[in-house]
Amino acid sequence: MTAVAQKGTFRISGEIGKLNAPATAYLDYYSAGEKRLDSMKIRDGKFEFTGTFEGIHGAYLMLDHRGKGDPHDVLHVLLQAEPVRLVSKDSIMNAHSEGSQFYASWERLNKQLAQVNAGIRREERALKTSSSNSDNMEKYEALRKKRDKQQKMVYLAFVKDNPANRISLYALDASVNKSKDPEKYTELFATLSDEVRNSEAGKAITKVMHAIKSRGLNKVAPDFTLNDADGKSISLSKFRGQYVLVDFWASWCVPCRNENPHIVQAYEKYKNKNFTVLGISVDKTTMREAWLQAVKKDKLTWTQVSDADNEVGKLYGIQSIPQNILVNPKGIIVATNLRGEALSQKLAEILK
């Protein structure tokens, strides 16, 4: 999850007791829109990771004490321009920062989130030891939703209590989906200090919110042109006269891949009733083969184009995937984020 936009380099170093190889540290993060997993052997308890980031970016620092490729010692960290040094006698999860007031506020937020997670884990353990019930899966799902709700409450409280802290941009992204609830997001963003809102990351968010509002319901969908796998230019305006689902996805996005069967089902049912799909892959150019393989494996037979440079994503204010937009024959946006059965239900309503 990223509070968009300022670009820079990060440095996270640490000292965890006197560990040595084969103990291995890992950093799981995103850079330039691509998922990365960096690793290094620990020497005399020390490690250091450097790289590039965009915005205020969360990542996971993991430690495999035995070097078996199975790191269970995990800490949620923050990637930002100020160097961070973490120390602990025994584990990553117990590490704390040295000399950074800014990072200390992140650790306080993390501690509250950890308390939420610990409470949910206790309930999960209690559920495991109870007699087997056919509705256990439903109970686990209810616990997941409870955890998500409580975490969002923690993030939201941080935003309200820390209007002058740049981490509030990250917490705001974690508590409110700007695409699904732009009004609430804008309202909370306005409560942040002038310094935070006018920071590079804050200005980028303002730009994104403008893009999101410009492609809201009953607005004309902004036109664009992208290339398909064969290099042929495809414009959204080409689909005027049809209902078209503009679907933003990627081969590496598990929720996107899980959503594809629903889109395939809707496409097969309504493709002869003035409906089609325009798939927009946000895979980077280095992922071209993975994109094409995913198209084939998921049986996506409609038009597919590449937005490897995220130009259309920026135009539409797309901050996360999967996302989709349903455009009517006149080019007007009539629905957004139709997930699961919601797509078929909407099409049944309008294509009677």
Coordinates of C-alpha atoms in Angstrom, one line a residue:
M1 CA 0.0 0.0 0.0
T2 CA 1.4 3.4 -0.9
A3 CA 0.6 7.0 -0.2
V4 CA 1.7 8.1 -3.7
A5 CA 4.3 9.9 -5.1
Q6 CA 7.5 11.4 -3.9
K7 CA 10.3 9.3 -5.2
G8 CA 13.6 8.7 -3.4
T9 CA 16.0 6.2 -1.9
F10 CA 15.6 4.4 1.4
R11 CA 18.1 2.8 3.7
I12 CA 17.1 0.4 6.5
S13 CA 19.9 -1.1 8.6
G14 CA 19.8 -3.1 11.7
E15 CA 21.6 -5.2 14.4
I16 CA 19.9 -8.2 15.7
G17 CA 22.0 -9.7 18.5
K18 CA 25.1 -11.5 17.2
L19 CA 23.4 -13.6 14.5
N20 CA 25.5 -14.8 11.6
A21 CA 24.9 -16.7 8.3
P22 CA 23.0 -18.8 7.5
A23 CA 20.6 -16.4 9.2
T24 CA 19.1 -14.3 6.3
A25 CA 17.2 -11.0 6.3
Y26 CA 14.6 -10.3 3.6
L27 CA 12.8 -7.1 2.5
D28 CA 9.5 -7.6 0.7
Y29 CA 8.4 -4.3 -1.0
Y30 CA 7.3 -2.6 -4.2
S31 CA 9.6 -0.5 -6.3
A32 CA 8.5 1.3 -9.6
G33 CA 5.3 -0.7 -9.4
E34 CA 7.0 -4.1 -9.3
K35 CA 7.1 -6.5 -6.3
R36 CA 10.7 -7.1 -5.0
L37 CA 12.1 -9.5 -2.5
D38 CA 15.7 -8.6 -1.5
S39 CA 17.8 -10.8 0.7
M40 CA 21.2 -10.8 2.5
K41 CA 23.1 -12.9 4.9
I42 CA 23.5 -11.5 8.4
R43 CA 27.0 -10.9 9.7
D44 CA 27.6 -10.1 13.4
G45 CA 23.9 -9.4 13.7
K46 CA 24.0 -6.7 11.1
F47 CA 22.2 -6.1 7.8
E48 CA 21.4 -3.2 5.5
F49 CA 18.9 -2.7 2.6
T50 CA 18.8 0.2 0.2
G51 CA 16.6 0.9 -2.8
T52 CA 14.1 3.2 -4.3
F53 CA 10.5 4.0 -3.2
E54 CA 7.6 6.1 -4.2
G55 CA 5.6 8.0 -1.5
I56 CA 5.4 6.7 2.1
H57 CA 5.5 3.0 1.5
G58 CA 4.9 0.0 3.8
A59 CA 7.1 -3.1 3.4
Y60 CA 7.9 -6.3 5.3
L61 CA 11.3 -7.0 6.9
M62 CA 11.7 -10.7 7.6
L63 CA 14.3 -12.7 9.3
D64 CA 15.0 -16.4 8.7
H65 CA 17.1 -17.4 11.8
R66 CA 18.1 -20.8 10.4
G67 CA 18.6 -19.9 6.8
K68 CA 16.0 -22.5 5.7
G69 CA 14.0 -20.1 3.4
D70 CA 11.1 -19.9 5.9
P71 CA 11.2 -16.5 7.6
H72 CA 8.6 -16.3 10.4
D73 CA 10.1 -13.4 12.3
V74 CA 8.4 -10.4 10.6
L75 CA 8.2 -6.6 11.1
H76 CA 6.1 -4.2 9.2
V77 CA 8.4 -1.3 8.3
L78 CA 8.2 2.1 6.5
L79 CA 10.2 3.0 3.5
Q80 CA 11.0 6.7 3.4
A81 CA 13.9 9.1 2.8
E82 CA 15.2 9.3 6.4
P83 CA 17.6 6.4 7.1
V84 CA 16.3 4.0 9.8
R85 CA 18.4 1.8 12.1
L86 CA 16.6 -1.0 13.9
V87 CA 18.1 -2.8 16.9
S88 CA 17.0 -5.9 19.0
K89 CA 18.7 -8.5 21.1
D90 CA 16.8 -11.4 19.6
S91 CA 14.4 -10.8 16.8
I92 CA 13.1 -8.5 14.0
M93 CA 9.6 -8.4 15.4
N94 CA 11.0 -6.9 18.7
A95 CA 13.3 -4.4 17.0
H96 CA 12.9 -0.7 17.6
S97 CA 14.4 2.4 15.9
E98 CA 17.2 4.5 17.1
G99 CA 17.1 8.3 17.0
S100 CA 14.1 9.0 14.7
Q101 CA 11.1 10.7 16.2
F102 CA 9.3 10.4 12.8
Y103 CA 9.8 6.6 12.7
A104 CA 8.9 6.3 16.4
S105 CA 5.4 7.5 15.5
W106 CA 5.2 4.7 12.9
E107 CA 6.2 2.2 15.6
R108 CA 3.4 3.4 17.9
L109 CA 0.9 2.9 15.1
N110 CA 2.4 -0.6 14.4
K111 CA 2.1 -1.5 18.1
Q112 CA -1.6 -0.8 18.0
L113 CA -2.1 -2.8 14.8
A114 CA -0.1 -5.7 16.4
Q115 CA -2.5 -5.6 19.4
V116 CA -5.5 -6.0 17.0
N117 CA -3.8 -8.9 15.2
A118 CA -2.9 -10.6 18.5
G119 CA -6.5 -10.4 19.6
I120 CA -7.8 -12.0 16.4
R121 CA -5.2 -14.7 16.6
R122 CA -6.4 -15.6 20.1
E123 CA -9.9 -16.0 18.7
E124 CA -8.6 -18.1 15.8
R125 CA -6.8 -20.4 18.2
A126 CA -9.9 -20.8 20.3
L127 CA -11.9 -21.6 17.2
K128 CA -9.3 -24.3 16.3
T129 CA -9.6 -26.0 19.7
S130 CA -13.4 -26.0 19.7
S131 CA -15.4 -29.0 18.3
S132 CA -15.4 -29.1 14.6
N133 CA -18.4 -27.2 13.1
S134 CA -19.5 -27.1 9.5
D135 CA -19.7 -23.3 9.8
N136 CA -16.0 -22.8 11.0
M137 CA -15.1 -21.4 7.6
E138 CA -17.8 -18.7 8.0
K139 CA -16.4 -17.9 11.5
Y140 CA -12.9 -17.5 10.1
E141 CA -14.2 -15.2 7.4
A142 CA -16.1 -13.2 10.1
L143 CA -12.8 -12.9 12.1
R144 CA -11.0 -11.7 9.0
K145 CA -13.6 -9.0 8.5
K146 CA -13.4 -8.1 12.2
R147 CA -9.7 -7.7 11.9
D148 CA -9.9 -5.5 8.8
K149 CA -12.5 -3.3 10.5
Q150 CA -10.5 -2.9 13.6
Q151 CA -7.3 -2.1 11.7
K152 CA -9.1 0.5 9.7
M153 CA -10.3 2.1 12.9
V154 CA -6.7 2.2 14.2
Y155 CA -5.5 3.9 11.0
L156 CA -8.4 6.3 11.0
A157 CA -7.8 7.3 14.6
F158 CA -4.1 8.0 13.7
V159 CA -5.2 10.3 10.9
K160 CA -7.5 12.3 13.2
D161 CA -4.9 12.5 16.0
N162 CA -1.9 13.3 13.8
P163 CA -2.9 15.8 11.1
A164 CA 0.7 17.2 10.9
N165 CA 2.4 13.8 10.5
R166 CA 3.2 12.6 6.9
I167 CA 2.5 9.0 8.0
S168 CA -1.2 10.1 8.1
L169 CA -1.1 10.0 4.3
Y170 CA -0.3 6.3 4.5
A171 CA -2.9 5.7 7.3
L172 CA -5.5 7.5 5.3
D173 CA -4.9 5.2 2.3
A174 CA -5.2 2.2 4.6
S175 CA -8.5 3.4 6.2
V176 CA -10.4 4.8 3.3
N177 CA -10.5 3.5 -0.3
K178 CA -10.2 6.7 -2.3
S179 CA -11.7 5.1 -5.4
K180 CA -14.8 3.7 -3.7
D181 CA -15.4 6.6 -1.3
P182 CA -13.7 9.7 -2.7
E183 CA -16.0 12.1 -0.7
K184 CA -14.9 10.7 2.6
Y185 CA -11.3 10.5 1.5
T186 CA -11.4 14.2 0.4
E187 CA -13.0 15.2 3.7
L188 CA -10.3 13.5 5.8
F189 CA -7.5 14.7 3.5
A190 CA -8.7 18.3 4.1
T191 CA -8.2 17.9 7.9
L192 CA -4.4 17.3 7.4
S193 CA -2.0 20.2 8.0
D194 CA -1.0 22.5 5.1
E195 CA 2.5 21.2 5.3
V196 CA 1.3 17.6 4.8
R197 CA -1.2 18.4 2.1
N198 CA 1.4 20.6 0.2
S199 CA 4.2 18.0 0.5
E200 CA 5.2 16.3 -2.7
A201 CA 3.2 13.2 -1.7
G202 CA 0.2 15.4 -0.7
K203 CA 0.2 17.2 -4.0
A204 CA 0.3 13.9 -5.9
I205 CA -2.7 12.7 -3.9
T206 CA -4.6 15.9 -4.9
K207 CA -3.9 15.1 -8.5
V208 CA -5.1 11.5 -8.1
M209 CA -8.3 12.7 -6.4
H210 CA -9.0 15.1 -9.3
A211 CA -8.6 12.2 -11.8
I212 CA -10.9 10.0 -9.7
K213 CA -13.6 12.6 -9.6
S214 CA -13.2 13.2 -13.3
R215 CA -14.2 9.6 -14.0
G216 CA -17.1 9.4 -11.6
L217 CA -20.6 8.2 -12.3
N218 CA -22.4 10.0 -15.1
K219 CA -19.1 11.5 -16.4
V220 CA -17.7 11.0 -19.9
A221 CA -15.0 8.4 -19.7
P222 CA -11.7 10.1 -20.8
D223 CA -10.5 8.7 -24.1
F224 CA -7.1 7.0 -24.4
T225 CA -5.1 4.9 -26.9
L226 CA -2.9 2.0 -26.0
N227 CA -1.3 -0.9 -27.9
D228 CA -2.3 -4.5 -27.9
A229 CA 0.2 -7.4 -27.8
D230 CA 0.7 -7.0 -31.6
G231 CA 1.4 -3.3 -31.4
K232 CA -1.9 -2.3 -32.8
S233 CA -3.3 1.0 -31.4
I234 CA -6.7 0.6 -29.6
S235 CA -8.7 3.6 -28.4
L236 CA -11.6 3.6 -26.0
S237 CA -13.6 5.7 -28.5
K238 CA -13.5 2.7 -30.8
F239 CA -16.1 1.0 -28.6
R240 CA -18.7 3.8 -28.8
G241 CA -22.1 2.3 -29.5
Q242 CA -21.4 -0.6 -27.1
Y243 CA -21.4 -1.2 -23.4
V244 CA -17.7 -1.8 -22.5
L245 CA -16.2 -2.9 -19.2
V246 CA -12.8 -1.2 -18.9
D247 CA -10.9 -3.7 -16.6
F248 CA -7.6 -2.8 -15.0
W249 CA -5.6 -5.9 -13.9
A250 CA -2.2 -7.6 -13.9
S251 CA -0.9 -11.1 -14.2
W252 CA 0.7 -11.0 -10.7
C253 CA -2.4 -9.6 -9.0
V254 CA -4.1 -12.6 -7.3
P255 CA -7.5 -10.8 -6.6
C256 CA -7.5 -9.8 -10.3
R257 CA -7.0 -13.4 -11.4
N258 CA -9.7 -14.6 -9.0
E259 CA -12.0 -12.0 -10.5
N260 CA -11.4 -13.1 -14.1
P261 CA -13.8 -16.1 -14.1
H262 CA -16.7 -13.8 -13.2
I263 CA -15.8 -11.5 -16.1
V264 CA -15.4 -14.4 -18.5
Q265 CA -18.9 -15.7 -17.4
A266 CA -20.5 -12.3 -18.0
Y267 CA -18.7 -11.8 -21.3
E268 CA -19.9 -15.1 -22.6
K269 CA -23.4 -14.4 -21.6
Y270 CA -23.7 -10.9 -22.9
K271 CA -21.1 -10.6 -25.7
N272 CA -23.9 -10.9 -28.3
K273 CA -26.0 -8.3 -26.5
N274 CA -23.9 -5.2 -27.3
F275 CA -21.4 -5.8 -24.5
T276 CA -17.7 -6.3 -24.5
V277 CA -14.6 -5.9 -22.3
L278 CA -11.4 -4.0 -22.8
G279 CA -8.7 -5.4 -20.6
I280 CA -5.9 -3.0 -19.5
S281 CA -2.8 -4.8 -18.1
V282 CA -0.6 -2.8 -15.8
D283 CA 2.2 -5.4 -16.1
K284 CA 5.6 -3.8 -16.7
T285 CA 7.3 -4.5 -20.0
T286 CA 9.5 -7.0 -18.3
M287 CA 6.4 -9.0 -17.4
R288 CA 5.1 -9.2 -21.0
E289 CA 5.3 -13.0 -21.2
A290 CA 3.6 -13.4 -17.9
W291 CA 0.8 -11.1 -19.1
L292 CA 0.3 -13.1 -22.3
Q293 CA 0.4 -16.4 -20.5
A294 CA -2.2 -15.2 -18.0
V295 CA -4.5 -14.0 -20.8
K296 CA -4.3 -17.5 -22.3
K297 CA -4.6 -19.4 -19.1
D298 CA -7.6 -17.4 -17.9
K299 CA -9.3 -17.6 -21.3
L300 CA -9.6 -13.8 -21.7
T301 CA -10.8 -13.7 -25.4
W302 CA -11.6 -9.9 -25.5
T303 CA -9.3 -7.1 -26.5
Q304 CA -6.3 -6.7 -24.3
V305 CA -3.9 -3.7 -24.2
S306 CA -0.9 -2.8 -22.2
D307 CA -0.5 0.2 -19.9
A308 CA 3.0 -0.7 -18.8
D309 CA 3.9 3.0 -18.1
N310 CA 0.7 3.6 -16.1
E311 CA -0.4 6.5 -18.3
V312 CA -4.0 5.5 -18.4
G313 CA -3.9 4.5 -14.8
K314 CA -2.9 8.0 -13.9
L315 CA -5.5 9.5 -16.2
Y316 CA -8.2 7.5 -14.3
G317 CA -6.7 7.8 -10.9
I318 CA -6.2 4.1 -10.5
Q319 CA -4.3 3.4 -7.3
S320 CA -5.0 -0.3 -6.8
I321 CA -6.2 -3.3 -8.8
P322 CA -8.5 -4.9 -9.7
Q323 CA -10.7 -2.0 -10.7
N324 CA -13.2 -1.7 -13.5
I325 CA -15.4 0.9 -15.1
L326 CA -18.6 0.2 -17.1
V327 CA -19.1 2.7 -20.0
N328 CA -22.4 2.9 -21.9
P329 CA -22.7 3.3 -25.7
K330 CA -22.5 7.1 -25.4
G331 CA -19.2 6.9 -23.5
I332 CA -20.7 7.7 -20.1
I333 CA -19.6 5.9 -17.0
V334 CA -22.6 4.1 -15.5
A335 CA -20.9 1.9 -12.9
T336 CA -17.6 1.3 -11.2
N337 CA -15.9 -1.6 -9.4
L338 CA -18.4 -4.3 -10.3
R339 CA -16.9 -7.3 -8.5
G340 CA -18.0 -10.9 -8.4
E341 CA -21.7 -11.4 -9.3
A342 CA -22.3 -7.7 -9.3
L343 CA -21.2 -7.4 -12.9
S344 CA -23.7 -10.0 -14.2
Q345 CA -26.4 -8.5 -12.1
K346 CA -25.7 -5.0 -13.5
L347 CA -25.6 -6.3 -17.1
A348 CA -28.9 -8.2 -16.5
E349 CA -30.4 -4.9 -15.4
I350 CA -29.4 -2.8 -18.3
L351 CA -29.3 -5.4 -21.1
K352 CA -32.9 -6.7 -20.7

